[in-house]
Amino acid sequence: MATSSNPEPHWLGSRRRLLGRIIGLRARVSLSYALGALLLSTGVAVSTFVLAQRQLLAETEEVAIDQMFRNARDLRRDLLFEAAAAEIPVFLEGLVRTNNAQVLLLPRGGEPRSLSGLEIEDIPVDLRAQVIPGQAAKKHFQTNEGGQFASGVFISQIDAEYYEILPMTEFEGTLATLRRILIGASATATILGAGLGYYLARRILQPVTNAAEAAEAIASGDFDTQLDEQSDPDLAKLTRSFNDMVEALRSRIERDERFASDVSHELRSPLMTLAASVEVLEHRRDEMPEAARRATDLLSKDLRRFQRLVEDLLEISRLDAGAVQLENDTFEVMEFLRRVVAQSRTPGVPVETEEFGALILTADKRRLHQVISNLLDNARKYAGGATLILVALHNDRVRVSVIDEGPGVDPADRLSIFDRFSRAGGDAGRRDIAKGVGLGLSLVAEHVRLHGGRIWVDGQTPTGRGARFVLELPGIEVDATGEMEELAT
Amino acid sequence: MRQHRGVGTHILTVEDDERIRQAVKLALEEEGWDVTEAGTGESAMDAFTDNPPDVVLIDINLPGMDGFEVCRQLRRESDVPIIMVTARADTHDVVAGLEAGADDYMTKPFAPKELSARIRAMLRRSRNAEQGNMQRVKVGELEISPEEGMVMQGETEVHLTKTEFKLLCELASQPGKVFSREVLLERVWGYDYFGDGRLVDVHIRRLRTKVEPDAASPRYVVTARGLGYKLQP
């Protein structure tokens, strides 16, 4: 599909890129801060966890061993004097057992005595290997119920091994809680870091954001935009040169506009005299000799052509100077097109659509009138007139196709046909001027671009012959409900 | 002269370019109007007092007192139909000219035939405005009497130009109904569908400053969003 214009004005594209760059930088700074916060808080959290774990473990062991020794001492005292085997459970019952510690008394050659079903198999073999020779020993090990801490001592006076096994569930629970708290804190710190980064980046990049917004305003024609003076010397330079640039741009555009308006005035004045004088001549045409009459006809025809060319040139120069502001109106497309066709020199061209409801378009009516007239004129001059105007919706845009059954446009010329004084079709450049559309299609393209739309030409006509000029415009709404207000008739 | 469409109708043209003035005078006389010329704003004011015209044609670019000022001064003492001549249609000049009190505008170079058509539409308008065959309309404090060519706001008479009056009468012909800009352009100015909607907008604005108690929040002449205007019954 050949298109003469980008789907959007090029400055819009560059604005997106500019904004993208700022967001990118902002995101990068935020990310760096978040990463920094993550590393820092993770480091702190991990070391906190390790230290706490060690400390907690040491304390738990100390308490457990302490208690084991105290219990062993009590047993020794009780059993030394009243060594009735039957009474052992009573003594065991009387021991202090914090944290659900399990105890096991293992007299040499006698029955192991325990509470809560602790068996001799439950005691790690290597622990016993250390205890039996007379050492106090401790050991961590795992069972199905989780981590366990076992400590034991040999009570030589009563010739028995004594063990206590402490389940570590509480210790592990504490650690799990600690871990959760630390992970939560790290995550919070990371998010805060990202937030801080974003805030700082925004503050630091504020001048750049301001510059981008100002540039945007300038691109859309507001040359009164200035950046505020900055006290920071680095930023002051940016601000100063930016403001200077805007000023230079403004005066340049003003100069161009003034030139266009001066030229316009200078050209219009003699044209006005010519137009009025020629009309007097036309009025008196019947009183003239044959030669004067023919000369008058030539004069009035070429005066119209000259006027048209001057108008087009001035419009182009205003467009180039960026001095054209659209005057948007809201109107119904089908009625508009039928009126344009009725006023044209080919008033019989049908205007059709398969859409339902009123197609309400917001656009510059005067310029769009010019666009459609130019397309109809073009078809009349090169293709024996348009045969059909088709209106269709395409996504959220409206497409107006002006179709003819002429010789069509060579694919190689489908882009350049919208150039100024286009040379499409060999020596057609001169012919174009002679026929008065030297600027017509390029103006069409400029106006369509100004509307944020696009235009192209192809050969996709219903008959397969001729050319199809497709005009695609935004700003269309379908009103299927009909008018809400009652219209005067 | 073969056509005498405007016999006795007197037009004052204010234009500083000597040759344009002569050519336009020739062409307008050819159409059958009586033409008086003025080269400056000051001499235009004198000519106006000496021999009051039926229509005034003012070029905006005048040396010294500019076209807007001439327009404003004329408006202070007369409701004579005024046509502004501007260089371009898409400048602020058009709106400024209309706000200064002009009834219509033409862009240079125009065809004098087209200008004649505009003048005829204007004169028809001022005659219709006085005659009228409409009933008296009263909305709120506002009373419109088409026959007398009079508008009363409570006890006081509102002074409107011919165009403003015709515009108000159009809206009052069907109170509550919405008139699109196109319909108003056709009925009040005699334009086809492609007339300049700003003519309507500026005249509505001017009308509001005269008939509305608060022009910023109109009670009578209200806007129907995107469609046009209506007289709120």
GROMACS .gro file of N, CA, C and O in nm, chain B residues 139-144 151-154 156-160 164 167-168 171 201-224 229-233:
model
  192
  628VAL      N    1  -4.016   3.525   2.546
  628VAL     CA    2  -3.953   3.419   2.629
  628VAL      C    3  -3.891   3.489   2.750
  628VAL      O    4  -3.810   3.578   2.737
  629GLY      N    5  -3.934   3.447   2.867
  629GLY     CA    6  -3.885   3.511   2.989
  629GLY      C    7  -3.913   3.660   2.984
  629GLY      O    8  -4.024   3.704   2.955
  630GLU      N    9  -3.806   3.737   3.009
  630GLU     CA   10  -3.817   3.882   3.008
  630GLU      C   11  -3.805   3.939   2.867
  630GLU      O   12  -3.820   4.058   2.845
  631LEU      N   13  -3.767   3.851   2.773
  631LEU     CA   14  -3.732   3.895   2.638
  631LEU      C   15  -3.855   3.892   2.548
  631LEU      O   16  -3.923   3.790   2.536
  632GLU      N   17  -3.884   4.009   2.484
  632GLU     CA   18  -3.999   4.016   2.397
  632GLU      C   19  -3.956   4.063   2.259
  632GLU      O   20  -3.895   4.169   2.243
  633ILE      N   21  -3.984   3.978   2.157
  633ILE     CA   22  -3.940   4.008   2.021
  633ILE      C   23  -4.062   4.043   1.937
  633ILE      O   24  -4.154   3.961   1.925
  640VAL      N   25  -3.700   4.477   1.998
  640VAL     CA   26  -3.677   4.376   2.102
  640VAL      C   27  -3.674   4.445   2.236
  640VAL      O   28  -3.606   4.547   2.253
  641MET      N   29  -3.755   4.393   2.330
  641MET     CA   30  -3.758   4.451   2.463
  641MET      C   31  -3.701   4.352   2.564
  641MET      O   32  -3.733   4.233   2.561
  642GLN      N   33  -3.616   4.402   2.651
  642GLN     CA   34  -3.565   4.321   2.762
  642GLN      C   35  -3.628   4.382   2.886
  642GLN      O   36  -3.580   4.484   2.936
  643GLY      N   37  -3.738   4.325   2.934
  643GLY     CA   38  -3.815   4.386   3.042
  643GLY      C   39  -3.877   4.516   2.990
  643GLY      O   40  -3.950   4.516   2.892
  645THR      N   41  -3.682   4.782   2.899
  645THR     CA   42  -3.590   4.857   2.814
  645THR      C   43  -3.581   4.797   2.674
  645THR      O   44  -3.586   4.675   2.657
  646GLU      N   45  -3.564   4.886   2.574
  646GLU     CA   46  -3.550   4.839   2.438
  646GLU      C   47  -3.405   4.800   2.413
  646GLU      O   48  -3.312   4.870   2.454
  647VAL      N   49  -3.387   4.683   2.348
  647VAL     CA   50  -3.252   4.638   2.315
  647VAL      C   51  -3.223   4.682   2.173
  647VAL      O   52  -3.303   4.657   2.082
  648HIS      N   53  -3.107   4.748   2.154
  648HIS     CA   54  -3.076   4.792   2.019
  648HIS      C   55  -2.990   4.688   1.948
  648HIS      O   56  -2.879   4.659   1.990
  649LEU      N   57  -3.043   4.633   1.838
  649LEU     CA   58  -2.970   4.531   1.762
  649LEU      C   59  -2.942   4.582   1.621
  649LEU      O   60  -3.017   4.665   1.568
  653GLU      N   61  -2.820   4.105   1.351
  653GLU     CA   62  -2.849   4.045   1.482
  653GLU      C   63  -2.999   4.024   1.499
  653GLU      O   64  -3.043   3.920   1.550
  656LEU      N   65  -3.119   3.736   1.291
  656LEU     CA   66  -3.072   3.613   1.354
  656LEU      C   67  -3.163   3.575   1.470
  656LEU      O   68  -3.207   3.459   1.482
  657LEU      N   69  -3.194   3.673   1.554
  657LEU     CA   70  -3.281   3.647   1.669
  657LEU      C   71  -3.421   3.606   1.623
  657LEU      O   72  -3.482   3.514   1.678
  660LEU      N   73  -3.423   3.239   1.513
  660LEU     CA   74  -3.427   3.150   1.629
  660LEU      C   75  -3.564   3.153   1.694
  660LEU      O   76  -3.616   3.050   1.739
  690ASP      N   77  -2.118   3.225   1.482
  690ASP     CA   78  -2.067   3.222   1.619
  690ASP      C   79  -2.047   3.364   1.674
  690ASP      O   80  -2.087   3.394   1.787
  691VAL      N   81  -1.982   3.450   1.595
  691VAL     CA   82  -1.954   3.585   1.645
  691VAL      C   83  -2.083   3.665   1.661
  691VAL      O   84  -2.100   3.737   1.759
  692HIS      N   85  -2.175   3.648   1.566
  692HIS     CA   86  -2.301   3.721   1.579
  692HIS      C   87  -2.382   3.675   1.700
  692HIS      O   88  -2.446   3.755   1.767
  693ILE      N   89  -2.377   3.545   1.726
  693ILE     CA   90  -2.444   3.493   1.845
  693ILE      C   91  -2.383   3.556   1.970
  693ILE      O   92  -2.452   3.597   2.063
  694ARG      N   93  -2.249   3.565   1.969
  694ARG     CA   94  -2.179   3.623   2.083
  694ARG      C   95  -2.222   3.768   2.104
  694ARG      O   96  -2.250   3.812   2.215
  695ARG      N   97  -2.226   3.842   1.992
  695ARG     CA   98  -2.267   3.982   2.000
  695ARG      C   99  -2.411   3.994   2.049
  695ARG      O  100  -2.444   4.080   2.131
  696LEU      N  101  -2.494   3.906   1.996
  696LEU     CA  102  -2.635   3.906   2.034
  696LEU      C  103  -2.650   3.882   2.184
  696LEU      O  104  -2.729   3.947   2.253
  697ARG      N  105  -2.571   3.789   2.235
  697ARG     CA  106  -2.580   3.756   2.377
  697ARG      C  107  -2.544   3.874   2.465
  697ARG      O  108  -2.606   3.896   2.569
  698THR      N  109  -2.438   3.949   2.426
  698THR     CA  110  -2.400   4.063   2.511
  698THR      C  111  -2.513   4.164   2.518
  698THR      O  112  -2.520   4.244   2.610
  699LYS      N  113  -2.604   4.159   2.420
  699LYS     CA  114  -2.713   4.257   2.420
  699LYS      C  115  -2.841   4.206   2.486
  699LYS      O  116  -2.909   4.282   2.553
  700VAL      N  117  -2.874   4.078   2.467
  700VAL     CA  118  -3.003   4.031   2.518
  700VAL      C  119  -2.994   3.949   2.647
  700VAL      O  120  -3.094   3.930   2.715
  701GLU      N  121  -2.874   3.900   2.677
  701GLU     CA  122  -2.862   3.814   2.795
  701GLU      C  123  -2.831   3.896   2.919
  701GLU      O  124  -2.749   3.988   2.912
  702PRO      N  125  -2.895   3.864   3.033
  702PRO     CA  126  -2.857   3.929   3.159
  702PRO      C  127  -2.710   3.898   3.192
  702PRO      O  128  -2.637   3.983   3.239
  703ASP      N  129  -2.668   3.773   3.164
  703ASP     CA  130  -2.529   3.734   3.185
  703ASP      C  131  -2.482   3.658   3.062
  703ASP      O  132  -2.516   3.542   3.043
  704ALA      N  133  -2.402   3.728   2.978
  704ALA     CA  134  -2.363   3.670   2.850
  704ALA      C  135  -2.277   3.544   2.867
  704ALA      O  136  -2.272   3.459   2.778
  705ALA      N  137  -2.212   3.532   2.983
  705ALA     CA  138  -2.125   3.417   3.005
  705ALA      C  139  -2.206   3.290   3.028
  705ALA      O  140  -2.163   3.180   2.994
  706SER      N  141  -2.325   3.303   3.088
  706SER     CA  142  -2.411   3.184   3.103
  706SER      C  143  -2.549   3.218   3.046
  706SER      O  144  -2.638   3.262   3.119
  707PRO      N  145  -2.561   3.201   2.914
  707PRO     CA  146  -2.681   3.247   2.844
  707PRO      C  147  -2.808   3.176   2.892
  707PRO      O  148  -2.807   3.056   2.921
  708ARG      N  149  -2.915   3.255   2.900
  708ARG     CA  150  -3.044   3.202   2.942
  708ARG      C  151  -3.134   3.183   2.819
  708ARG      O  152  -3.212   3.090   2.812
  709TYR      N  153  -3.123   3.273   2.720
  709TYR     CA  154  -3.213   3.270   2.605
  709TYR      C  155  -3.151   3.202   2.483
  709TYR      O  156  -3.204   3.105   2.430
  710VAL      N  157  -3.036   3.258   2.439
  710VAL     CA  158  -2.972   3.206   2.317
  710VAL      C  159  -2.870   3.101   2.359
  710VAL      O  160  -2.758   3.134   2.394
  711VAL      N  161  -2.912   2.974   2.358
  711VAL     CA  162  -2.823   2.871   2.412
  711VAL      C  163  -2.763   2.786   2.301
  711VAL      O  164  -2.818   2.775   2.191
  712THR      N  165  -2.646   2.727   2.334
  712THR     CA  166  -2.574   2.644   2.239
  712THR      C  167  -2.621   2.500   2.254
  712THR      O  168  -2.628   2.448   2.364
  713ALA      N  169  -2.653   2.435   2.141
  713ALA     CA  170  -2.681   2.291   2.143
  713ALA      C  171  -2.552   2.225   2.097
  713ALA      O  172  -2.514   2.238   1.981
  718TYR      N  173  -2.757   2.637   1.749
  718TYR     CA  174  -2.810   2.724   1.854
  718TYR      C  175  -2.962   2.715   1.858
  718TYR      O  176  -3.026   2.678   1.761
  719LYS      N  177  -3.017   2.754   1.975
  719LYS     CA  178  -3.163   2.760   1.982
  719LYS      C  179  -3.204   2.868   2.081
  719LYS      O  180  -3.125   2.912   2.164
  720LEU      N  181  -3.330   2.911   2.067
  720LEU     CA  182  -3.385   3.005   2.163
  720LEU      C  183  -3.457   2.924   2.270
  720LEU      O  184  -3.552   2.852   2.240
  721GLN      N  185  -3.408   2.933   2.392
  721GLN     CA  186  -3.465   2.855   2.502
  721GLN      C  187  -3.600   2.913   2.543
  721GLN      O  188  -3.606   3.026   2.587
  722PRO      N  189  -3.709   2.838   2.525
  722PRO     CA  190  -3.840   2.894   2.559
  722PRO      C  191  -3.858   2.907   2.711
  722PRO      O  192  -3.791   2.839   2.786
   0.00000   0.00000   0.00000
